[in-house]
């Protein structure tokens, strides 16, 4: 139950989303962008990627799960998404680098 005076909204799905977003390099955002790109259908272009060891470990783990990832530049990544149900079992334990 909502507190008295609180507004209530109902949100319905509106269809596909397409666009671009530019943010500064950040570890948590870079991780999330990789993971969301992997689960998306089609290609996700990430600019401002923070190429720290943690983020690179996430990229390697996603590759083990069947996601193709390209690094055309130090701060750019292209994730070829496999869709919500497209991840493959890893042939070996995932090494997350920590």
Steps between C-alpha positions, in 0.01 A plus 500: 500500500628846410542767767226766508548761230737286292442504126445164333593425141446200280773435244436288193755363255544731207703285262861503395754755612769630267746777560842590633637601836836658578636484854850538644707185557389333821558147627145420609347654188749316277407168666129568459539611139683175417238283670201683353663498157554125528130444575380736226408390150752649257808715548568736787769766444658621824718810505673628812561140613726474804755235401598402854578140592157444660314611187730299275434192718127551450554523123702176500232322705230613256712371212514162677118510501490544122488879468725650230672819618721733294730775630563737207666752736611525864173657614267348238330161506251332269293226663318266262200417718356150504158588642340421833519123447813475285779451754677166463639288785866570566739215419705592809453689828464875450807689626380838622852607595452521874 
